[in-house]
PDB file of C-alpha atoms in Angstrom:
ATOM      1  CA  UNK A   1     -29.131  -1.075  -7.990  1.00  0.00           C
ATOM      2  CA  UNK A   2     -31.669   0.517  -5.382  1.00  0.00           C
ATOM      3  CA  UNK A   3     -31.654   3.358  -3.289  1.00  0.00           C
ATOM      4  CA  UNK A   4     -29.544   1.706  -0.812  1.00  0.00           C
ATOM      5  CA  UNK A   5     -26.910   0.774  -2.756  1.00  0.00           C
ATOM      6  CA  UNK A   6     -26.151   4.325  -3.619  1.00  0.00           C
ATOM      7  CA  UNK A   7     -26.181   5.254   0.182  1.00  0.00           C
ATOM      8  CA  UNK A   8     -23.677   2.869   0.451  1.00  0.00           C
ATOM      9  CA  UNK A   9     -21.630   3.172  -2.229  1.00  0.00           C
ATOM     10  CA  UNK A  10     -21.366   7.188  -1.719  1.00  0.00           C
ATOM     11  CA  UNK A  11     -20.674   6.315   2.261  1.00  0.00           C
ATOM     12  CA  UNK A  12     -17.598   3.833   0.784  1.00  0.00           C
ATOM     13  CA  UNK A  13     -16.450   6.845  -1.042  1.00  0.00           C
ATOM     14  CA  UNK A  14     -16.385   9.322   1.541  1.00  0.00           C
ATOM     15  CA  UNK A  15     -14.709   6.572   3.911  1.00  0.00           C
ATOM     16  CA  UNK A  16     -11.861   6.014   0.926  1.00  0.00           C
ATOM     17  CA  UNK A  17     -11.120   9.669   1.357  1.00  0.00           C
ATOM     18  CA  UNK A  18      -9.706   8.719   5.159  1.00  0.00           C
ATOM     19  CA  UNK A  19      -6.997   6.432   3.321  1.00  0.00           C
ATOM     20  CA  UNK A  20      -3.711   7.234   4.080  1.00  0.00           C
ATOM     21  CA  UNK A  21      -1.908   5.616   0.888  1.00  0.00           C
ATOM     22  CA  UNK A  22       0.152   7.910  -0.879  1.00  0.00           C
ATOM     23  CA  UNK A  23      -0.730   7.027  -4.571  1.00  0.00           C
ATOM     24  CA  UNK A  24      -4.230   9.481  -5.175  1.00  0.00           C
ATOM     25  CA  UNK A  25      -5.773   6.669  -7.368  1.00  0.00           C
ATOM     26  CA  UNK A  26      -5.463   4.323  -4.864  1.00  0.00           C
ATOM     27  CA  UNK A  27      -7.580   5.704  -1.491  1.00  0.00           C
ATOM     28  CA  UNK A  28      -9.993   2.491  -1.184  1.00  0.00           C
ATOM     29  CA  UNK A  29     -13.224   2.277   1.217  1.00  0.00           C
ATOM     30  CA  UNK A  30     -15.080  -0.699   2.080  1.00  0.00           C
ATOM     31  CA  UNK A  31     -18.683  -0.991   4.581  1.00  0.00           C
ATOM     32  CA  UNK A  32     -19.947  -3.825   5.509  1.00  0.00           C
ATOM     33  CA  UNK A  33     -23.944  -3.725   6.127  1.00  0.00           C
ATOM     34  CA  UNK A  34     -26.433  -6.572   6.699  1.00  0.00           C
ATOM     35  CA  UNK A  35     -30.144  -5.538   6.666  1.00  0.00           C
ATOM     36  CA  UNK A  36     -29.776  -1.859   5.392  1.00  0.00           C
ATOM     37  CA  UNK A  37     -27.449  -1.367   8.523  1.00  0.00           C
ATOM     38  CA  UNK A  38     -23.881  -0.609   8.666  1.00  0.00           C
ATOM     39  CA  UNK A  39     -21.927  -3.169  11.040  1.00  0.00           C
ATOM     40  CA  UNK A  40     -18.549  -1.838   9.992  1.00  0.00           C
ATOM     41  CA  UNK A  41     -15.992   0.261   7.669  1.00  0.00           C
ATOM     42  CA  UNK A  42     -12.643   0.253   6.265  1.00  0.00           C
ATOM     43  CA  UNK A  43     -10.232   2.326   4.478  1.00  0.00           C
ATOM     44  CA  UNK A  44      -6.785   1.145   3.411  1.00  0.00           C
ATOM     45  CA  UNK A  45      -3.659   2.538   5.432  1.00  0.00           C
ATOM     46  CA  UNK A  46      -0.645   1.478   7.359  1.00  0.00           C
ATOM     47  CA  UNK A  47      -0.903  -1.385  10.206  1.00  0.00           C
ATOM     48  CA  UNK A  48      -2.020   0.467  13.743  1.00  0.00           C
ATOM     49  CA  UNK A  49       0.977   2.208  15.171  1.00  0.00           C
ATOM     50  CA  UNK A  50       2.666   2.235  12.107  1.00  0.00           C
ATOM     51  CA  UNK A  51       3.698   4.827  10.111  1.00  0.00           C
ATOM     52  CA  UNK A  52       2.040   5.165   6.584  1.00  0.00           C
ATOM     53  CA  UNK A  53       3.202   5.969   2.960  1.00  0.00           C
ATOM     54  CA  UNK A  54       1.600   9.352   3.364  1.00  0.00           C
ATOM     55  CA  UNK A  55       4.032  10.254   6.021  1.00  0.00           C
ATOM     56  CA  UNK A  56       6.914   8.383   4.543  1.00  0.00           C
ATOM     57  CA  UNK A  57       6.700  10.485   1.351  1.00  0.00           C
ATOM     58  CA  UNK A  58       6.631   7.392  -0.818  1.00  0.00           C
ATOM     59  CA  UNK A  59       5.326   4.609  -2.132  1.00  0.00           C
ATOM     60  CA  UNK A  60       7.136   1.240  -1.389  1.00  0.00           C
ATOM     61  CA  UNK A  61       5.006   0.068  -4.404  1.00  0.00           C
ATOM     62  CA  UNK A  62       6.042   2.940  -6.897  1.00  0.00           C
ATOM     63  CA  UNK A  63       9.607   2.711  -5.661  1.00  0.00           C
ATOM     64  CA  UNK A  64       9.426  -1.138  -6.668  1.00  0.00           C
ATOM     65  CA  UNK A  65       8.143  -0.440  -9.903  1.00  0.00           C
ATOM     66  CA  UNK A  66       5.670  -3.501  -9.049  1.00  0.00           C
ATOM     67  CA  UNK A  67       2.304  -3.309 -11.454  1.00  0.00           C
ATOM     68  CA  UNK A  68      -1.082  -2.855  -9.959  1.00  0.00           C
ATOM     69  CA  UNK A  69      -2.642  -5.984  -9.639  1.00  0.00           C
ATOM     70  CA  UNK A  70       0.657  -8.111  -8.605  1.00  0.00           C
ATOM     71  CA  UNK A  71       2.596  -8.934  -5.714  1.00  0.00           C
ATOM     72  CA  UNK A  72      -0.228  -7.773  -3.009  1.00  0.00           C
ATOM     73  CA  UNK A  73       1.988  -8.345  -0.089  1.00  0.00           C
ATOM     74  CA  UNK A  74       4.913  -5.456  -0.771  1.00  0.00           C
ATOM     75  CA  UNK A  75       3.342  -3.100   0.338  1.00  0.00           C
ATOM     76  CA  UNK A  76       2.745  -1.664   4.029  1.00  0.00           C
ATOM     77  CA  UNK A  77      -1.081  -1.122   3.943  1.00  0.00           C
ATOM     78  CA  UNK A  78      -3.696  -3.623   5.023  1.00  0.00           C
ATOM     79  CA  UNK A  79      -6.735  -3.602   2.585  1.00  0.00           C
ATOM     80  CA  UNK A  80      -9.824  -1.272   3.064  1.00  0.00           C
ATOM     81  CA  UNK A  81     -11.781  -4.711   2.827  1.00  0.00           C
ATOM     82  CA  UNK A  82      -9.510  -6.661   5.121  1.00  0.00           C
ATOM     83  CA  UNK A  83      -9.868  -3.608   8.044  1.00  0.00           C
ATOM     84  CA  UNK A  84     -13.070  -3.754   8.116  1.00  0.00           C
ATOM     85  CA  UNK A  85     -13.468  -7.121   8.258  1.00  0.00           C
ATOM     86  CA  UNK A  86     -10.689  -7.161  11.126  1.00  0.00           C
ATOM     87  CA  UNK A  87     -12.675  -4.209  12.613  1.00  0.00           C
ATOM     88  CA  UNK A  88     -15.765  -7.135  12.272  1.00  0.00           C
ATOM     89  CA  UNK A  89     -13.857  -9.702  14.303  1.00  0.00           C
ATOM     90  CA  UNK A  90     -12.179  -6.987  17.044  1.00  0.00           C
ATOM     91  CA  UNK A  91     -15.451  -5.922  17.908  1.00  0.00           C
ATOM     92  CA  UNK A  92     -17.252  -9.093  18.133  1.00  0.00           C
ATOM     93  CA  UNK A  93     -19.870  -8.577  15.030  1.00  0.00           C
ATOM     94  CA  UNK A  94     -20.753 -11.361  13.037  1.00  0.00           C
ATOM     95  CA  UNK A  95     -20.911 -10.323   9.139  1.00  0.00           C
ATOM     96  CA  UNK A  96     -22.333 -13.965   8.383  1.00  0.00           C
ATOM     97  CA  UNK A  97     -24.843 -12.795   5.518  1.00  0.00           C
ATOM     98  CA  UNK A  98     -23.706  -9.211   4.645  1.00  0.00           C
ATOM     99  CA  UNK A  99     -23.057  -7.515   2.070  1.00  0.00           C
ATOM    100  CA  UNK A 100     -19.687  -5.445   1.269  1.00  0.00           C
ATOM    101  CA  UNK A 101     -19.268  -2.128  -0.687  1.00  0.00           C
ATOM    102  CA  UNK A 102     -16.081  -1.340  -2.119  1.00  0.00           C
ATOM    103  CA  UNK A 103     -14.903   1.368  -3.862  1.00  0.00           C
ATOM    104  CA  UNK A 104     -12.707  -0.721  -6.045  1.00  0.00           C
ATOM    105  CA  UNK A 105     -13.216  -4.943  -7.093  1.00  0.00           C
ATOM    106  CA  UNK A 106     -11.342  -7.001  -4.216  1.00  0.00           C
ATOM    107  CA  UNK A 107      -8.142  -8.704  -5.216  1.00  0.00           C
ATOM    108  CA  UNK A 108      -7.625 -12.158  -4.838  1.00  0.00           C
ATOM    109  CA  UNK A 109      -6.266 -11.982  -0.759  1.00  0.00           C
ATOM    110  CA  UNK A 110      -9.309 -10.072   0.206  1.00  0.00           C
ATOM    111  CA  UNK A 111     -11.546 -12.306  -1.380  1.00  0.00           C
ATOM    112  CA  UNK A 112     -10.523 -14.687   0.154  1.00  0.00           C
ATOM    113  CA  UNK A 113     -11.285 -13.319   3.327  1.00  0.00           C
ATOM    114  CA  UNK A 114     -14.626 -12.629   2.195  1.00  0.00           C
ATOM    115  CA  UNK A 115     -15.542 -15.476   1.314  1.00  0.00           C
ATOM    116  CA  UNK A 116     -14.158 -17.285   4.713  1.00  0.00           C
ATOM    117  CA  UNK A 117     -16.151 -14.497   6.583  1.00  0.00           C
ATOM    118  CA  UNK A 118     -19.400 -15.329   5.386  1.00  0.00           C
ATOM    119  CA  UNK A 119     -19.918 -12.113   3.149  1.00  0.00           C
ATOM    120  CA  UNK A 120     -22.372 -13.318   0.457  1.00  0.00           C
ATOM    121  CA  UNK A 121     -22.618 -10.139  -1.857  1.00  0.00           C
ATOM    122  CA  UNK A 122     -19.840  -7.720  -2.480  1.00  0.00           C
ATOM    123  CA  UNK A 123     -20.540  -4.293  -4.875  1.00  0.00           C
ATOM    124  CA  UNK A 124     -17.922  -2.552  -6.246  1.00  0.00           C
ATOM    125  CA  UNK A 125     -17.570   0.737  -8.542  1.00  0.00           C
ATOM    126  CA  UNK A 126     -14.183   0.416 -10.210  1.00  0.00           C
ATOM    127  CA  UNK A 127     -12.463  -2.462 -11.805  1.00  0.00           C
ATOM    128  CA  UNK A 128      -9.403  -4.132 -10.416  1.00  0.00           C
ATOM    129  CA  UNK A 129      -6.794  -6.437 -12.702  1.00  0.00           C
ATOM    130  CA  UNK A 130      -7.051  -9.188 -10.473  1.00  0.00           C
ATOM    131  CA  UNK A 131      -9.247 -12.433 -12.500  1.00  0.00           C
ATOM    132  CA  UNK A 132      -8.336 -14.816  -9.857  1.00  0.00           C
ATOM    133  CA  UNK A 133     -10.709 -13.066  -7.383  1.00  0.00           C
ATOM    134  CA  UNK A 134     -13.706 -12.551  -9.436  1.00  0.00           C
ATOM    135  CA  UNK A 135     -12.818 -16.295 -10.472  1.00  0.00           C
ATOM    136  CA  UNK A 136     -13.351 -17.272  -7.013  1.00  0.00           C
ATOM    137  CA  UNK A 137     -15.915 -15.364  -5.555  1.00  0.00           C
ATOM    138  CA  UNK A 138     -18.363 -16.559  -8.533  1.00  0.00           C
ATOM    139  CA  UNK A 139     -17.289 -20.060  -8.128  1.00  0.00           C
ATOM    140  CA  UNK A 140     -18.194 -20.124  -4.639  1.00  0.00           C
ATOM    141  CA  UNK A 141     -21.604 -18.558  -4.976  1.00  0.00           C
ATOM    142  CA  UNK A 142     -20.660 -14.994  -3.990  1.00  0.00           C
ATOM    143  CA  UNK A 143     -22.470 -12.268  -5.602  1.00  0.00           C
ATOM    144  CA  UNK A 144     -20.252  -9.654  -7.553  1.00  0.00           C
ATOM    145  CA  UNK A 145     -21.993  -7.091  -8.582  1.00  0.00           C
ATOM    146  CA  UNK A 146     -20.027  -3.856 -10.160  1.00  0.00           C
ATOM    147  CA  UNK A 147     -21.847  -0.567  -9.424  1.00  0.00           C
ATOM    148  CA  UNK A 148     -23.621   1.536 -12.047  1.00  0.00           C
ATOM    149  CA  UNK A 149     -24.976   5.024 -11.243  1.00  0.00           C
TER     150      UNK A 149
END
């Protein structure tokens, strides 16, 4: 890891910290760059408009009992990695070629996206239970790299 990747990694970080999901361990940040330039960001929270776990008071997850890892699509937050790369396609920038920075390893829906977005290199610092997506993302030529300081 270079220089760079620490910038962006630490930027990821600070961006997680704007999450409004109510579990602590779970405030993710993504940022998308492509030639040492940042195109976009994401944290994970509620849909626009709609109001969040952190002003609910709760966890739909927790309340559930439903194990990290699982069942992606109880919960009310969109993905740190899926807003940004909504934020990509709202704003007209292409991320053909970029590479992502996660605070976390993208699960299985977001990887998806990635790869279907053209993101060719995605760095993460913590681990995620979620094979499937680093299944994936390797098979289809996409760079996962985990983070080490």
């Amino acid at each position: 890891m270079d220089k760079w990747d620490k910038r962006f990694m630490e930027l990821a970080e600070v961006i997680a910290n704007w999450s409004s999901c109510y579990q602590p361990n779970r405030k993710i940040g993504a940022v998308i760059v492509k030639n040492k330039r940042i195109l976009t960001t994401g944290y994970n929270g509620a849909p626009a408009g709609y109001t969040s776990c952190m002003e609910r008071g709760e966890c739909l997850r927790r309340k559930a009992n439903i194990p990290s890892g699982t069942h992606h699509e109880y919960c009310y937050a969109v993905h740190a990695e899926q807003n940004a790369i909504a934020q990509a396609a709202k704003m007209g920038i292409s991320i053909d070629g970029a590479t992502m920075y996660c605070t976390h390893q993208p699960c299985v829906i977001c990887a998806k996206l990635i790869i279907n977005s053209g993101i060719k290199r995605v760095v993460y610092k913590y681990p995620y239970p979620d094979e499937l997506a680093v299944h994936i993302l390797t098979a289809v030529g996409v760079s996962l790299e985990k983070y080490e300081e």
